[in-house]
CSV table of C-alpha atoms in Angstrom, one decimal:
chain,number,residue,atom,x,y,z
B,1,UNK,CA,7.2,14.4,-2.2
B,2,UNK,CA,10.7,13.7,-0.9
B,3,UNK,CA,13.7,14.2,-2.9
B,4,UNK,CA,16.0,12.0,-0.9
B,5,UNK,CA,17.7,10.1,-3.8
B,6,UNK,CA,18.4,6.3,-2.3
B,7,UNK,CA,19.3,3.0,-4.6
B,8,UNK,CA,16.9,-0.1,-4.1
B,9,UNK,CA,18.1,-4.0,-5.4
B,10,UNK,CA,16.7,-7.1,-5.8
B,11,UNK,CA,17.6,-10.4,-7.2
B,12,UNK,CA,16.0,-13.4,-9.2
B,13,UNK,CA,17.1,-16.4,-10.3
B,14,UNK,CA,16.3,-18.8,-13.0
B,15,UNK,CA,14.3,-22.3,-12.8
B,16,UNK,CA,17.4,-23.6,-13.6
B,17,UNK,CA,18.9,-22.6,-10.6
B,18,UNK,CA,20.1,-25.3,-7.9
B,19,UNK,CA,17.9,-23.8,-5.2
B,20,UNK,CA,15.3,-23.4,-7.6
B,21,UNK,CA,15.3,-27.1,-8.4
B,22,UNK,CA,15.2,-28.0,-5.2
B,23,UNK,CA,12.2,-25.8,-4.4
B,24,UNK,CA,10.4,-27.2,-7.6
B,25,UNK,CA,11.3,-31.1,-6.9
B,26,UNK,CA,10.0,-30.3,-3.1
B,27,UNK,CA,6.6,-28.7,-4.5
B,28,UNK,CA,6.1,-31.1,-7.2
B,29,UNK,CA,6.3,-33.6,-4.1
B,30,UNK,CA,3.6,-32.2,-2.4
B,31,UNK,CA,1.3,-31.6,-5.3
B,32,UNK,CA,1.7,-34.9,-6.6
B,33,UNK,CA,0.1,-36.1,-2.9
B,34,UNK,CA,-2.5,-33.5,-2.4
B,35,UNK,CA,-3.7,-34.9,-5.7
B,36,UNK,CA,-4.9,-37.9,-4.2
B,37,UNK,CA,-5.5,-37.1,-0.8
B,38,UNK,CA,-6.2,-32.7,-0.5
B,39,UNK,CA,-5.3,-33.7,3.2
B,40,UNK,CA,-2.2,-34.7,2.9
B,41,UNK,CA,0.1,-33.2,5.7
B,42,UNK,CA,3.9,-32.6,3.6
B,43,UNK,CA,7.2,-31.2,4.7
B,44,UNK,CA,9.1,-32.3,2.0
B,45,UNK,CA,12.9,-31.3,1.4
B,46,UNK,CA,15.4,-31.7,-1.2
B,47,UNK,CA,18.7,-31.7,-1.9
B,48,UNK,CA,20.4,-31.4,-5.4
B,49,UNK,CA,24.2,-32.1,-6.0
B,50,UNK,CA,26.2,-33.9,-8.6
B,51,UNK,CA,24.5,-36.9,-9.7
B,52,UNK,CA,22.1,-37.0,-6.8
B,53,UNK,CA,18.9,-36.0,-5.5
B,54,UNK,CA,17.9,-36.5,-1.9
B,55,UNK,CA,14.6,-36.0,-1.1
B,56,UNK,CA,13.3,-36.0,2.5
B,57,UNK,CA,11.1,-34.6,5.4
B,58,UNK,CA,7.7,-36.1,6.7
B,59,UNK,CA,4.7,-37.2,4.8
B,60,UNK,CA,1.2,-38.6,6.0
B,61,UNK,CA,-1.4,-39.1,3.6
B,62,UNK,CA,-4.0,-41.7,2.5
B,63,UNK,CA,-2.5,-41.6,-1.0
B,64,UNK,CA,-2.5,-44.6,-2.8
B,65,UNK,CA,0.7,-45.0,-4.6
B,66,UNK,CA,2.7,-41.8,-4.9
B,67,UNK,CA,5.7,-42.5,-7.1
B,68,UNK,CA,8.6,-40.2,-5.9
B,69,UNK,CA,11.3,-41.1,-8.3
B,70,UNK,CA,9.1,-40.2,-11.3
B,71,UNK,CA,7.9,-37.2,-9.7
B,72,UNK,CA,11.4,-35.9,-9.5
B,73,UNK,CA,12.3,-36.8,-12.8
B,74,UNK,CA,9.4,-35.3,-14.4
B,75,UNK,CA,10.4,-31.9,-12.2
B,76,UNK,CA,14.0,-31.7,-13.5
B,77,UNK,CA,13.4,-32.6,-17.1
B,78,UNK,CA,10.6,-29.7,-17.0
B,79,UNK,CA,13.3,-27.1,-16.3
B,80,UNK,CA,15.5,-28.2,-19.0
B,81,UNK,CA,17.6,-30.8,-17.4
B,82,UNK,CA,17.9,-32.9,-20.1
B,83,UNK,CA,21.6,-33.7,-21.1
B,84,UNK,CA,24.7,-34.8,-18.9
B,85,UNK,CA,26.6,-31.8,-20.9
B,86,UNK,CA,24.3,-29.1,-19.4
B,87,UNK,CA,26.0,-30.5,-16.1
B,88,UNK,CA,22.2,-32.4,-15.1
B,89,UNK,CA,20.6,-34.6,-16.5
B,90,UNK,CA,17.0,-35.9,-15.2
B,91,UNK,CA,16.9,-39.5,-16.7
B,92,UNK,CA,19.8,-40.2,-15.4
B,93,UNK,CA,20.4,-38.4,-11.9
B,94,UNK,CA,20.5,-41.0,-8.9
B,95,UNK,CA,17.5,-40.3,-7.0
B,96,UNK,CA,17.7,-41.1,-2.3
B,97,UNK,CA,14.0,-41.0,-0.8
B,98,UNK,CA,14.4,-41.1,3.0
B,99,UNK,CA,10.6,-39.0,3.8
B,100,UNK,CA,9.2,-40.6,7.2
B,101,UNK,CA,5.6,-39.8,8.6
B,102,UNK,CA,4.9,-36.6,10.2
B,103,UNK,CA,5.0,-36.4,14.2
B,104,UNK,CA,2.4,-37.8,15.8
B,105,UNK,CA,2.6,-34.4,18.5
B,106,UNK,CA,2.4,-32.2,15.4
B,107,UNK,CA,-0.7,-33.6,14.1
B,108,UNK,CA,-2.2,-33.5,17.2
B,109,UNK,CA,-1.9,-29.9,17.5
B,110,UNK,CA,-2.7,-29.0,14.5
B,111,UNK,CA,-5.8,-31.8,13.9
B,112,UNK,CA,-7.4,-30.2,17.1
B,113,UNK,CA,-6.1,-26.5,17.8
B,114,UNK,CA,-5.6,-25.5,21.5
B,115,UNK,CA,-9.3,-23.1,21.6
B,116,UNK,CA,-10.9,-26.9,20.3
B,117,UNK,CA,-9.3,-28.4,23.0
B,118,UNK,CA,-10.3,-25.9,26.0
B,119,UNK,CA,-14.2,-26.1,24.9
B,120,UNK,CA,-14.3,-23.2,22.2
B,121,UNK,CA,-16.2,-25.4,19.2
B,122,UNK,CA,-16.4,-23.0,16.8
B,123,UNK,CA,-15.9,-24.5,13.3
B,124,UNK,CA,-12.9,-22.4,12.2
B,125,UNK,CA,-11.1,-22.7,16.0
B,126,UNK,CA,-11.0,-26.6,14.8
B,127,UNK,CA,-7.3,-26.6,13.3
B,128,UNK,CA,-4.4,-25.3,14.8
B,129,UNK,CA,-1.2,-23.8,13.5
B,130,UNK,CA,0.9,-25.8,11.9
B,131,UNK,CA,4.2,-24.4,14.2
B,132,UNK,CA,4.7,-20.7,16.3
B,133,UNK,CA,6.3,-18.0,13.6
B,134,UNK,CA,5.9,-14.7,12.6
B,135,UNK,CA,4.7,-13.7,8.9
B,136,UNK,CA,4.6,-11.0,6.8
B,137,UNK,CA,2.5,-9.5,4.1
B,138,UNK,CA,3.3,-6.5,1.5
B,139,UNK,CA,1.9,-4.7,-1.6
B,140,UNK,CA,3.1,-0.7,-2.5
B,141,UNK,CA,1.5,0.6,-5.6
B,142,UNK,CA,4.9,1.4,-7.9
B,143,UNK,CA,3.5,-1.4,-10.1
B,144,UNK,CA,0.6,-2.7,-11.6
B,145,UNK,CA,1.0,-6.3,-9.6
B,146,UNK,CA,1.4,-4.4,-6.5
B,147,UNK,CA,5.0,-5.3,-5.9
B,148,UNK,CA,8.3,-3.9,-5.4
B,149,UNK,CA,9.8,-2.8,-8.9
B,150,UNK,CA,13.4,-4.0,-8.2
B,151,UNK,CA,11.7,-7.3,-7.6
B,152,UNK,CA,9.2,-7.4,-10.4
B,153,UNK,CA,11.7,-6.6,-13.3
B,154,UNK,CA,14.6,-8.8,-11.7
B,155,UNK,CA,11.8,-11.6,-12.0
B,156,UNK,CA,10.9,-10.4,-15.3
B,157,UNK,CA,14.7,-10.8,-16.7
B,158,UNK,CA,14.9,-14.2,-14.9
B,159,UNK,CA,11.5,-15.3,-16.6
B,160,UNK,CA,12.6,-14.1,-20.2
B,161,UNK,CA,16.2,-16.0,-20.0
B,162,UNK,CA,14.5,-19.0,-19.4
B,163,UNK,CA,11.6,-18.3,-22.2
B,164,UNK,CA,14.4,-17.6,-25.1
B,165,UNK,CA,16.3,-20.2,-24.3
B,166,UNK,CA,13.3,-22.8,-24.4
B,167,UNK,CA,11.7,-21.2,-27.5
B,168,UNK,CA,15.0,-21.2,-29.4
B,169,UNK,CA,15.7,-17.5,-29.8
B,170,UNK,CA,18.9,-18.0,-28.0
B,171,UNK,CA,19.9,-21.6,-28.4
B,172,UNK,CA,23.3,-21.1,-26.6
B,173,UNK,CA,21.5,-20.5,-23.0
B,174,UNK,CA,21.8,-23.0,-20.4
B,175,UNK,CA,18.9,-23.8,-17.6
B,176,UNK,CA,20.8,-21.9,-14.6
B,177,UNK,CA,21.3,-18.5,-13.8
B,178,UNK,CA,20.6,-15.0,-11.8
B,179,UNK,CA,19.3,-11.8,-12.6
B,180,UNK,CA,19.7,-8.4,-10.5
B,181,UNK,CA,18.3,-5.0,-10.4
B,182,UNK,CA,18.7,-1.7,-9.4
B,183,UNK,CA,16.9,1.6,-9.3
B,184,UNK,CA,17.6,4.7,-8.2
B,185,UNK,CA,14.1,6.4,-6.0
B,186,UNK,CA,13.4,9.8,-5.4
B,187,UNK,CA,11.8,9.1,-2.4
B,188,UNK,CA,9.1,6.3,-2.7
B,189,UNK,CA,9.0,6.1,-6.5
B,190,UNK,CA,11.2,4.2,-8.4
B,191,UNK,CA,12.6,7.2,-10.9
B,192,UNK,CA,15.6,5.6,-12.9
B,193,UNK,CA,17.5,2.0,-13.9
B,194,UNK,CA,20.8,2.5,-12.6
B,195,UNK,CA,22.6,-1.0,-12.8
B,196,UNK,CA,21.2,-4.8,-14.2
B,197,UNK,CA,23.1,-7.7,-13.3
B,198,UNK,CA,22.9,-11.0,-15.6
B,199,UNK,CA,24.6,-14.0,-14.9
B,200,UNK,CA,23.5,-17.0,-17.7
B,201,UNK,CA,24.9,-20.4,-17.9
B,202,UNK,CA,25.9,-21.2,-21.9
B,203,UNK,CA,27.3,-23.2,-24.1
B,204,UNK,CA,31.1,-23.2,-25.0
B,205,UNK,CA,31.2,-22.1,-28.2
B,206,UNK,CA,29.3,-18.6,-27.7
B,207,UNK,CA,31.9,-15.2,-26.8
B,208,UNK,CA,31.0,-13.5,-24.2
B,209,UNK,CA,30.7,-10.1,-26.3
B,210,UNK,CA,27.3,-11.9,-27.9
B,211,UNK,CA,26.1,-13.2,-24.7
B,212,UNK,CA,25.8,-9.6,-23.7
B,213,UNK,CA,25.0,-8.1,-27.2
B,214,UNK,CA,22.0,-10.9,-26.9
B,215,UNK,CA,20.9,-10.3,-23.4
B,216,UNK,CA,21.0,-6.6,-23.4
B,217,UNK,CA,18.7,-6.5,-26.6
B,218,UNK,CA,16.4,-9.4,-26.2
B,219,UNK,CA,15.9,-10.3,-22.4
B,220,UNK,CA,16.6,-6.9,-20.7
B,221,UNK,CA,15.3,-4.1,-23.0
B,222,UNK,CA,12.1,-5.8,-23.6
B,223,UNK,CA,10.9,-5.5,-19.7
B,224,UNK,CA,12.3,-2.2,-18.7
B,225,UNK,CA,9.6,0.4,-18.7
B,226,UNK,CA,10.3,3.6,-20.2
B,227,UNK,CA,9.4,5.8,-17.1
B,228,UNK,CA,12.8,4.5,-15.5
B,229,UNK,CA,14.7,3.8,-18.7
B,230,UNK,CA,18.3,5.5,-18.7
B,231,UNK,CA,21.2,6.0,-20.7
B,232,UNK,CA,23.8,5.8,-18.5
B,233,UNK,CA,22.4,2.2,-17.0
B,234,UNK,CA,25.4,0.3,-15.6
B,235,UNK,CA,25.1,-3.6,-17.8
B,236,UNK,CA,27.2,-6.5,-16.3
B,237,UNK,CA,26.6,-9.5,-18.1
B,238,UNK,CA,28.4,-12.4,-16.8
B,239,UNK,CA,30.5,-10.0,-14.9
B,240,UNK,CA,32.8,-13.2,-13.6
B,241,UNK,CA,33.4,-14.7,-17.0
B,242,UNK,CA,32.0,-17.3,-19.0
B,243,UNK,CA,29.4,-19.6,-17.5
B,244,UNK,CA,29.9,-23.0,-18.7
B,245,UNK,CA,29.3,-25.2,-15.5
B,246,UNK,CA,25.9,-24.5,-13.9
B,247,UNK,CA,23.7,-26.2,-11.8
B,248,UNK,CA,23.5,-28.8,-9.2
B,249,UNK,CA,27.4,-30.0,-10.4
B,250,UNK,CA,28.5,-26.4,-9.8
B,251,UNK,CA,26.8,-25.5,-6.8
B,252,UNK,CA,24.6,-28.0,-4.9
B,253,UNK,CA,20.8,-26.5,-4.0
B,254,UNK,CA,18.5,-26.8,-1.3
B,255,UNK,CA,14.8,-26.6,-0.8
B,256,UNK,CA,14.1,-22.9,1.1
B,257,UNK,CA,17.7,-21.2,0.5
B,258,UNK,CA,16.0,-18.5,-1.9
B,259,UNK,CA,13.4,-17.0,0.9
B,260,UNK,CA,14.4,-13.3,-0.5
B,261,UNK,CA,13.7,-14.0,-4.1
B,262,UNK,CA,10.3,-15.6,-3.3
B,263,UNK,CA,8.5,-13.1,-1.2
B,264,UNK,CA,9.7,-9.4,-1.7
B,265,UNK,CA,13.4,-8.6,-2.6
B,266,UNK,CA,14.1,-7.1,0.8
B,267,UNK,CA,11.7,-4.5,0.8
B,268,UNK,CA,10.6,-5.4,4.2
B,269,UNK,CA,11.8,-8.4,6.8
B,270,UNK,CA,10.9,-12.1,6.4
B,271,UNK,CA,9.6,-14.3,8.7
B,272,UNK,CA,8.8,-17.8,9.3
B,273,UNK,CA,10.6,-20.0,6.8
B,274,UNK,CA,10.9,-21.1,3.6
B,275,UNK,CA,7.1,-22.2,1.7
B,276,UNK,CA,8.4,-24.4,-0.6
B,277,UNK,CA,7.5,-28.2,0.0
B,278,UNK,CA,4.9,-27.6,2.8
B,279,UNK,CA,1.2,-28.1,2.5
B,280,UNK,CA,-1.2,-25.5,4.2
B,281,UNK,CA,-1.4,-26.3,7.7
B,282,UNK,CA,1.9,-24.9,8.1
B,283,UNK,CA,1.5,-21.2,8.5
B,284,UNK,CA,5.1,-20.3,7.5
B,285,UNK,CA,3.3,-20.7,4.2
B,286,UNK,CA,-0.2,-20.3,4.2
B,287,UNK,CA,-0.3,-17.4,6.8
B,288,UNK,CA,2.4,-15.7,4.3
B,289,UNK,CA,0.2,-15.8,1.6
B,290,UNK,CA,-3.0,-14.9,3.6
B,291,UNK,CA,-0.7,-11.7,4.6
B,292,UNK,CA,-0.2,-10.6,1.5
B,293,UNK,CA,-4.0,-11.2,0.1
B,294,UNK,CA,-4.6,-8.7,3.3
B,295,UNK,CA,-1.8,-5.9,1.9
B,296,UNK,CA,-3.0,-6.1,-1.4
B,297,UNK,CA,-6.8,-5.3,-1.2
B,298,UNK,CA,-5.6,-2.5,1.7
B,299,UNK,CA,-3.1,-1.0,-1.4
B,300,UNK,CA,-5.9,-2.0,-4.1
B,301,UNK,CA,-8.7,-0.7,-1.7
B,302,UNK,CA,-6.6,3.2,-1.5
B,303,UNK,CA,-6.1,3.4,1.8
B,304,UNK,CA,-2.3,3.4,1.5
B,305,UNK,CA,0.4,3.3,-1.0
B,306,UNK,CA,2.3,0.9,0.8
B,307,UNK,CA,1.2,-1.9,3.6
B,308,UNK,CA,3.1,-4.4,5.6
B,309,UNK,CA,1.5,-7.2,7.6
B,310,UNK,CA,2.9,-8.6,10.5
B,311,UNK,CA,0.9,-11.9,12.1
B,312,UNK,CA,2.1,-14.3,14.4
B,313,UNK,CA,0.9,-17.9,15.7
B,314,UNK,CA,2.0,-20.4,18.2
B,315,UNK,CA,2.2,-23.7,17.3
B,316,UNK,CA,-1.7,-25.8,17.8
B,317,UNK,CA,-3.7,-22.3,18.5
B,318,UNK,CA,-5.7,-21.3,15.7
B,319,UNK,CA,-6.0,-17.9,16.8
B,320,UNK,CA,-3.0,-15.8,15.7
B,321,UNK,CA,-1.5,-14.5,19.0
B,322,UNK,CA,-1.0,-10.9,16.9
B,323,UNK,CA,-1.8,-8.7,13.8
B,324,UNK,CA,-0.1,-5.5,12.9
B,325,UNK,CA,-0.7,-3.2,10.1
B,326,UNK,CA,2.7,-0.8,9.2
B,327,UNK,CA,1.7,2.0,6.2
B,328,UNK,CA,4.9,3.6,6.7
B,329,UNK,CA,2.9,6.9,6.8
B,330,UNK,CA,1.1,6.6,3.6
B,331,UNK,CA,-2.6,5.2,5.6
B,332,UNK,CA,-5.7,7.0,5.3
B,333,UNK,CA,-6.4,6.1,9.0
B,334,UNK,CA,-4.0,5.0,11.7
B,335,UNK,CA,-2.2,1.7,11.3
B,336,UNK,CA,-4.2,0.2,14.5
B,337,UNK,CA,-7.9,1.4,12.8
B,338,UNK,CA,-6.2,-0.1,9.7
B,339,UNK,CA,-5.7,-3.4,11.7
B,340,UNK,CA,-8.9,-3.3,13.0
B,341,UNK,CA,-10.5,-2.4,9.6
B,342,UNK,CA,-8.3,-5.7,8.4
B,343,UNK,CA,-9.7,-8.2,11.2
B,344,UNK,CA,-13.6,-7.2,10.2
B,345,UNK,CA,-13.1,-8.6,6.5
B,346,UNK,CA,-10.2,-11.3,6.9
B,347,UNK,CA,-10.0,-14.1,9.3
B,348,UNK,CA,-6.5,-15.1,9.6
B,349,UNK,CA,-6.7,-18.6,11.3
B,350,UNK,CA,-5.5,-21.7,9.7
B,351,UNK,CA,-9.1,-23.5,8.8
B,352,UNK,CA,-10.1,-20.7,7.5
B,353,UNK,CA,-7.6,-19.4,5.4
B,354,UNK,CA,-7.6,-22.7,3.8
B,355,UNK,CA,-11.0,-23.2,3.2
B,356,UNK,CA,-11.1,-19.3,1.4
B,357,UNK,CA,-8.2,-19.5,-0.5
B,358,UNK,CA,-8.6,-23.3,-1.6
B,359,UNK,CA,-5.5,-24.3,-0.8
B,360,UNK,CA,-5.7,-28.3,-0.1
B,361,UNK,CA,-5.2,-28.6,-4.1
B,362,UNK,CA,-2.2,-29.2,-6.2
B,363,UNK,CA,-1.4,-25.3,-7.2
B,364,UNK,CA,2.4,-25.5,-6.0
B,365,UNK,CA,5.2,-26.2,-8.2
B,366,UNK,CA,4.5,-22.5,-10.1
B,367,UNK,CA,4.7,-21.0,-7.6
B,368,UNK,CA,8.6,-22.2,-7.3
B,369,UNK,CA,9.9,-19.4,-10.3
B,370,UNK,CA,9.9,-16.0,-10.4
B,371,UNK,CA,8.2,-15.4,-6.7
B,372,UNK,CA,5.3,-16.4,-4.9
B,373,UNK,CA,3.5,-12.8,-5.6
B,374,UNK,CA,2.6,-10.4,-8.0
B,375,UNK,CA,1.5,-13.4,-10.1
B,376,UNK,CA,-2.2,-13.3,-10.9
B,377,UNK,CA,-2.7,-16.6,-11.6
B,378,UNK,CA,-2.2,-17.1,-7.4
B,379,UNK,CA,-5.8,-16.7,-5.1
B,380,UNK,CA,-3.9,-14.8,-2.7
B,381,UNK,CA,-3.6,-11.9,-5.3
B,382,UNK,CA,-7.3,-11.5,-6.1
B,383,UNK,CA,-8.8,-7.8,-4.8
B,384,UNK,CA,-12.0,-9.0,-4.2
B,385,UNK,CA,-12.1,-7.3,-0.9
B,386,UNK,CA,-10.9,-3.9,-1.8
B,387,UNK,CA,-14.7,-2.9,-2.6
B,388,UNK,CA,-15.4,-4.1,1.5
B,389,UNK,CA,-12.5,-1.8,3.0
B,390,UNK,CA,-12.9,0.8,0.8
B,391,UNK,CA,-16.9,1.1,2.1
């Protein structure tokens, strides 16, 4: 084992948070059409700012009757939006819908792939990609989820804020805010918590000396394990001050602009763009997810600690135009058998990654707190091929 000591961080944020909102508005969009029509074809952006939600991008769907302004309502108020004093308030927000159809050229492409096209008619050749991109897939076994631990406790913080303040333990807390972690490794384990970040939104009548009394004893202590737990952790609870003014009237979000904090913390590079607000043909999204369902039964299956995927598409070819497996010297074969190992029991093309991970069904908006991984309730996380690689 190494004993190069290095420090690893990652942020979260809460539900509450601009960019968050806009994420969740954008996905509670999309789920809202693929209710009615699982076919629906959504790119779906948002913007939040005082007073004002825009909401637009390109929608074709056979939908009946897909009512937008109460879809956005019902998405704010969720989070907690409820009152002009907590700086947003979802009954009363002004609400812009400028979404057009989707381009014709797109659909095209993606409606008959380029293999369809040039006489290959095998089933799953019959969609294309959504657009060209690169995406990437990751598990490493320092947790039980199979995620980054900087990550999965950063989440964990964000997650508890926003479950104290909605189940009254802390009344004071306010929907927005950000959560940060980081560890010191001895060389790929995770070994000791050196500094936590916190950064709540509150009412004005709470000191700061019980917002961090109350944070360090109820929403950080609670998820810290006690392999990494230290005494001389470094706490900075609402290190700028006091927090009064949060959300979309203090800093205006936008659907995508929290990429980091949805995949995994910067432990490896991310490609494509963002997920939220797209349906499954786009592969900036789907392919993502199909990447990680590959890392995760490679780390579940033992044949590395740690696994990145790399595929790539271009834009109406169903076929990914590459797949690369990097173990970062922890494989029990070489990262091209490991590819090859990968291609026999997954089949990365659109269709087909649809069709086996059932994604034409309103599954998004949850996927838009607290990362799109490491969440078992998600089809890309099941191991049901580890068995398969492991034989």
């Amino acid at each position: 084992m190494s004993t190069i000591k290095r420090l690893v961080t990652s942020e979260s944020v809460t539900e509450g948070h601009p960019d968050k909102l806009a994420d969740r508005i954008s996905d509670s969009v999309l789920d809202a059409f693929l209710e009615q029509d699982p076919k629906s074809r959504v790119a779906c952006e948002t913007l939040c700012t005082t007073g004002l939600v825009l909401v637009a991008g390109e929608i074709t769907s056979s939908a009946d009757f897909v009512d937008v302004q109460k879809v956005v309502r019902n998405a704010i108020v969720s989070i907690g939006y409820t009152q002009a004093q907590f700086g947003f308030d979802g009954h009363n927000v002004a609400i812009l819908n400028t979404i057009n159809g989707q381009s014709p050229e797109i659909a095209s492409g993606v409606n008959e792939s380029w293999e369809w096209r040039n006489g290959d008619r095998d089933p799953k050749n019959l969609r294309g990609a959504g657009d060209q991109g690169l995406m990437f897939g990751y598990a490493t076994d320092e947790t039980p989820e199979l995620m980054p631990m900087p990550l999965a406790l950063a989440h964990a913080i964000a997650a508890r804020l926003a479950h104290l303040r909605k189940d009254g333990t802390l009344p004071y807390l306010r929907p927005d805010g950000k959560s940060q972690v980081t560890l010191e490794y001895l060389g790929d384990k995770p070994v000791r918590l050196e500094t936590v970040v916190v950064s709540t939104q509150h009412n004005e009548k709470v000191s700061q000396e019980q917002i961090k009394k109350d944070v360090i004893e109820h929403v950080i202590r609670p998820v810290i394990p006690n392999t990494i737990s230290s005494d001389d952790t470094n706490f900075y609870i609402n290190p700028s001050g006091s927090f009064i003014f949060g959300g979309p009237s203090a800093d205006s979000g936008l659907t995508g602009r929290k990429i980091i904090v949805d995949t995994y913390g910067g432990a490896i590079p991310h490609g494509g763009g963002a997920f939220s607000g797209k349906d499954p043909t786009k592969v900036d999204r789907s392919a993502a997810y199909y990447a990680r369902y590959m890392a995760k039964n490679l780390v579940a299956a033992g044949l590395a600690s740690r696994a990145m995927i790399e595929v790539a598409y271009a834009i109406g070819k169903a076929n990914p135009v590459s797949l690369r497996v990097e173990s970062f010297g922890t494989g029990k074969m070489t990262d091209d058998k490991l590819a090859a190992l990968l291609l026999e029991h997954f089949d990365p093309r659109p269709l087909n990654i649809i069709e086996e991970l059932n994604l034409e069904r309103p599954i998004y908006a949850p996927t838009t707190s607290y990362g799109h991984f490491g969440r078992s309730e998600f089809p890309w996380e099941n191991t049901d091929k580890a068995s398969l690689l492991q034989q």
